[in-house]
Amino acid sequence: MSSGSLIDDLEALRTAAPPTVLPAVLVRTGLADGYVTRPGLIGRLRVAFNERGVSACEPADEAYDAAGFERRFLEHFGRPAVPVSDVPGRLAGPLDRALATGRIGQLPIDLRGTGDFQRAVLEKAAEIGPGEIRPYSWIAREIGKPRAVRAVGTALGRNPIPILIPCHRVVRTDGRIGNYGFGTAMKRSLLSAEGVDPDEVEALASRGVRYVGSDTTHVYCHPTCRGARRVTAAHRVAFRSAREAAAAGYRPCRQCRPEPAAA
Amino acid sequence: MSLVSRLAADVDQAFPDLVQTLQDQVFSGALRITASRADAEDITQETFVRAYRALCDYPPDRIRALKLPGWIWTIALNLCRNRARSLARHPVTADNGRLVAHADSRPGPEDVAAWREPPLAGPLATLPDPMRVAVVLRHVAGLSYPELAQVLDRPEGTVKADVHRGLERLRQLLRDPPAPQSTPSLSEVTP
């Protein structure tokens, strides 16, 4: 072998770095968020994250492709999101649990870029468990801004981590299911996958029913409160308002905290 | 504008270009120094993460004065050496959940078998460390002699001699390969 060809052969050992290097470095330096695709309750989800926690979530289907996700992410956060193969260990377990249970649990979330009001709204929405829904007015009252119902709707509409932060569990104050960033159809599908019957919700709303009570305990609840769902049909009483419930001698449920009559 | 000037002006903006410019040579070199793709990938990643942290701390003048390939390789080679040292101290380590046994930093038979290695990889892996590092940095990573002297912190004459001796040894190994049983990794290149 001549000297020239040995050196050529050595130079031929030069090889491209694996395509995973650049994304991993950008994620570890905080210059980009990584994202993975995971099965959700209905369909697959893209979940983005950084050192602080989960930063974004979107359905992953024909209507929401990877390129669109990356473009929206860049527009919204001003930094890129790059596909990575794995979620860091610290997030992996809590993310799997959040996806499986529909509760955010111990999953760290990154809500930088949201103001105090929006953060309070999102954190409150995250308290609503799967299979339950609450009206916008409930969130407004719970965060101490009872008149900010419309602003609550706006804050939820700009939820950067939908599905994981379950803004789909928040409905109109009149009880109707209402709008959703990914369309009303998806909101209904998500709710029904979680055990809420959207038709029943709409039916109650159209009858003007806001609360249901038990004539044995004399407690009234949101219709999807776990307490309310345990009440048998024979003992179930429907109320159109808190005042009506109070007039009948009912008190608000301590679990789902419906509007008290005085308010 | 040169890469160092752009880094000095805005690290975050220019840093992805730094990775893209140098990642292939860092990975290729680390692969031939460690003889493990997994380690080479980890080292490449870690090199740039450390480089980023350093760049964030450096004043612009210091960044502008950097000789980039040499500077990056100083970090990378340190990581390669740390890895060799930790392998020597803990010959069996759990690496990414899989149990690997290393007698030294050279490829085990499973590393070689897992990848269709070019014929030169085996003999190169058997060169003693200083020669192998010098040959790899010069001819695989493509560093110049001044850069090599910077990375190895030795006079240019010395690193030149290491490269030449390494090449000479490599030619010898190719002419006259050792018996396959002593180095299983060479079985593939035995004529």
PDB file of N, CA, C and O in Angstrom, chain A residues 134-137 149 170-179 187 202 205 210:
ATOM      1  N   ARG A 134     -66.206  21.444  33.838  1.00  0.00           N
ATOM      2  CA  ARG A 134     -66.570  22.623  34.634  1.00  0.00           C
ATOM      3  C   ARG A 134     -66.782  23.783  33.671  1.00  0.00           C
ATOM      4  O   ARG A 134     -66.112  23.849  32.633  1.00  0.00           O
ATOM      5  N   PRO A 135     -67.647  24.709  34.033  1.00  0.00           N
ATOM      6  CA  PRO A 135     -67.841  25.882  33.166  1.00  0.00           C
ATOM      7  C   PRO A 135     -66.729  26.929  33.359  1.00  0.00           C
ATOM      8  O   PRO A 135     -66.045  26.936  34.381  1.00  0.00           O
ATOM      9  N   TYR A 136     -66.583  27.789  32.344  1.00  0.00           N
ATOM     10  CA  TYR A 136     -65.606  28.890  32.419  1.00  0.00           C
ATOM     11  C   TYR A 136     -65.799  29.694  33.710  1.00  0.00           C
ATOM     12  O   TYR A 136     -64.830  30.109  34.346  1.00  0.00           O
ATOM     13  N   SER A 137     -67.065  29.914  34.072  1.00  0.00           N
ATOM     14  CA  SER A 137     -67.344  30.751  35.249  1.00  0.00           C
ATOM     15  C   SER A 137     -66.791  30.110  36.529  1.00  0.00           C
ATOM     16  O   SER A 137     -66.424  30.816  37.465  1.00  0.00           O
ATOM     17  N   VAL A 149     -64.873  35.925  33.178  1.00  0.00           N
ATOM     18  CA  VAL A 149     -65.259  34.695  32.478  1.00  0.00           C
ATOM     19  C   VAL A 149     -64.752  34.666  31.036  1.00  0.00           C
ATOM     20  O   VAL A 149     -64.186  33.678  30.574  1.00  0.00           O
ATOM     21  N   VAL A 170     -63.284  22.175  30.052  1.00  0.00           N
ATOM     22  CA  VAL A 170     -63.945  23.415  30.447  1.00  0.00           C
ATOM     23  C   VAL A 170     -64.965  23.761  29.368  1.00  0.00           C
ATOM     24  O   VAL A 170     -64.643  23.772  28.179  1.00  0.00           O
ATOM     25  N   VAL A 171     -66.220  24.003  29.808  1.00  0.00           N
ATOM     26  CA  VAL A 171     -67.314  24.222  28.859  1.00  0.00           C
ATOM     27  C   VAL A 171     -67.954  25.582  29.111  1.00  0.00           C
ATOM     28  O   VAL A 171     -67.613  26.268  30.085  1.00  0.00           O
ATOM     29  N   ARG A 172     -68.885  25.906  28.243  1.00  0.00           N
ATOM     30  CA  ARG A 172     -69.540  27.209  28.376  1.00  0.00           C
ATOM     31  C   ARG A 172     -70.299  27.302  29.692  1.00  0.00           C
ATOM     32  O   ARG A 172     -70.713  26.297  30.271  1.00  0.00           O
ATOM     33  N   THR A 173     -70.505  28.520  30.135  1.00  0.00           N
ATOM     34  CA  THR A 173     -71.157  28.711  31.425  1.00  0.00           C
ATOM     35  C   THR A 173     -72.612  28.237  31.386  1.00  0.00           C
ATOM     36  O   THR A 173     -73.155  27.804  32.394  1.00  0.00           O
ATOM     37  N   ASP A 174     -73.223  28.224  30.197  1.00  0.00           N
ATOM     38  CA  ASP A 174     -74.598  27.699  30.105  1.00  0.00           C
ATOM     39  C   ASP A 174     -74.608  26.172  30.019  1.00  0.00           C
ATOM     40  O   ASP A 174     -75.655  25.558  29.842  1.00  0.00           O
ATOM     41  N   GLY A 175     -73.431  25.555  30.108  1.00  0.00           N
ATOM     42  CA  GLY A 175     -73.367  24.098  30.129  1.00  0.00           C
ATOM     43  C   GLY A 175     -73.106  23.465  28.776  1.00  0.00           C
ATOM     44  O   GLY A 175     -72.819  22.267  28.687  1.00  0.00           O
ATOM     45  N   ARG A 176     -73.176  24.275  27.701  1.00  0.00           N
ATOM     46  CA  ARG A 176     -72.911  23.700  26.376  1.00  0.00           C
ATOM     47  C   ARG A 176     -71.409  23.457  26.210  1.00  0.00           C
ATOM     48  O   ARG A 176     -70.596  24.136  26.839  1.00  0.00           O
ATOM     49  N   ILE A 177     -71.086  22.505  25.318  1.00  0.00           N
ATOM     50  CA  ILE A 177     -69.693  22.081  25.191  1.00  0.00           C
ATOM     51  C   ILE A 177     -68.802  23.193  24.660  1.00  0.00           C
ATOM     52  O   ILE A 177     -67.682  23.385  25.137  1.00  0.00           O
ATOM     53  N   GLY A 178     -69.295  23.936  23.680  1.00  0.00           N
ATOM     54  CA  GLY A 178     -68.561  25.119  23.237  1.00  0.00           C
ATOM     55  C   GLY A 178     -67.384  24.821  22.332  1.00  0.00           C
ATOM     56  O   GLY A 178     -67.190  23.688  21.885  1.00  0.00           O
ATOM     57  N   ASN A 179     -66.581  25.860  22.087  1.00  0.00           N
ATOM     58  CA  ASN A 179     -65.502  25.783  21.097  1.00  0.00           C
ATOM     59  C   ASN A 179     -64.270  25.078  21.653  1.00  0.00           C
ATOM     60  O   ASN A 179     -64.112  24.905  22.849  1.00  0.00           O
ATOM     61  N   LYS A 187     -63.147  17.981  20.771  1.00  0.00           N
ATOM     62  CA  LYS A 187     -63.495  18.193  22.184  1.00  0.00           C
ATOM     63  C   LYS A 187     -64.496  17.115  22.622  1.00  0.00           C
ATOM     64  O   LYS A 187     -64.341  16.496  23.674  1.00  0.00           O
ATOM     65  N   GLU A 202     -75.103  18.222  26.418  1.00  0.00           N
ATOM     66  CA  GLU A 202     -75.874  19.183  25.621  1.00  0.00           C
ATOM     67  C   GLU A 202     -77.352  19.138  25.993  1.00  0.00           C
ATOM     68  O   GLU A 202     -78.030  20.168  26.042  1.00  0.00           O
ATOM     69  N   ALA A 205     -77.928  20.970  29.193  1.00  0.00           N
ATOM     70  CA  ALA A 205     -77.775  22.406  28.957  1.00  0.00           C
ATOM     71  C   ALA A 205     -79.031  22.959  28.283  1.00  0.00           C
ATOM     72  O   ALA A 205     -79.511  24.038  28.639  1.00  0.00           O
ATOM     73  N   ARG A 210     -78.232  23.305  35.362  1.00  0.00           N
ATOM     74  CA  ARG A 210     -76.841  23.651  35.642  1.00  0.00           C
ATOM     75  C   ARG A 210     -76.240  22.739  36.703  1.00  0.00           C
ATOM     76  O   ARG A 210     -75.059  22.424  36.662  1.00  0.00           O
TER      77      ARG A 210
END
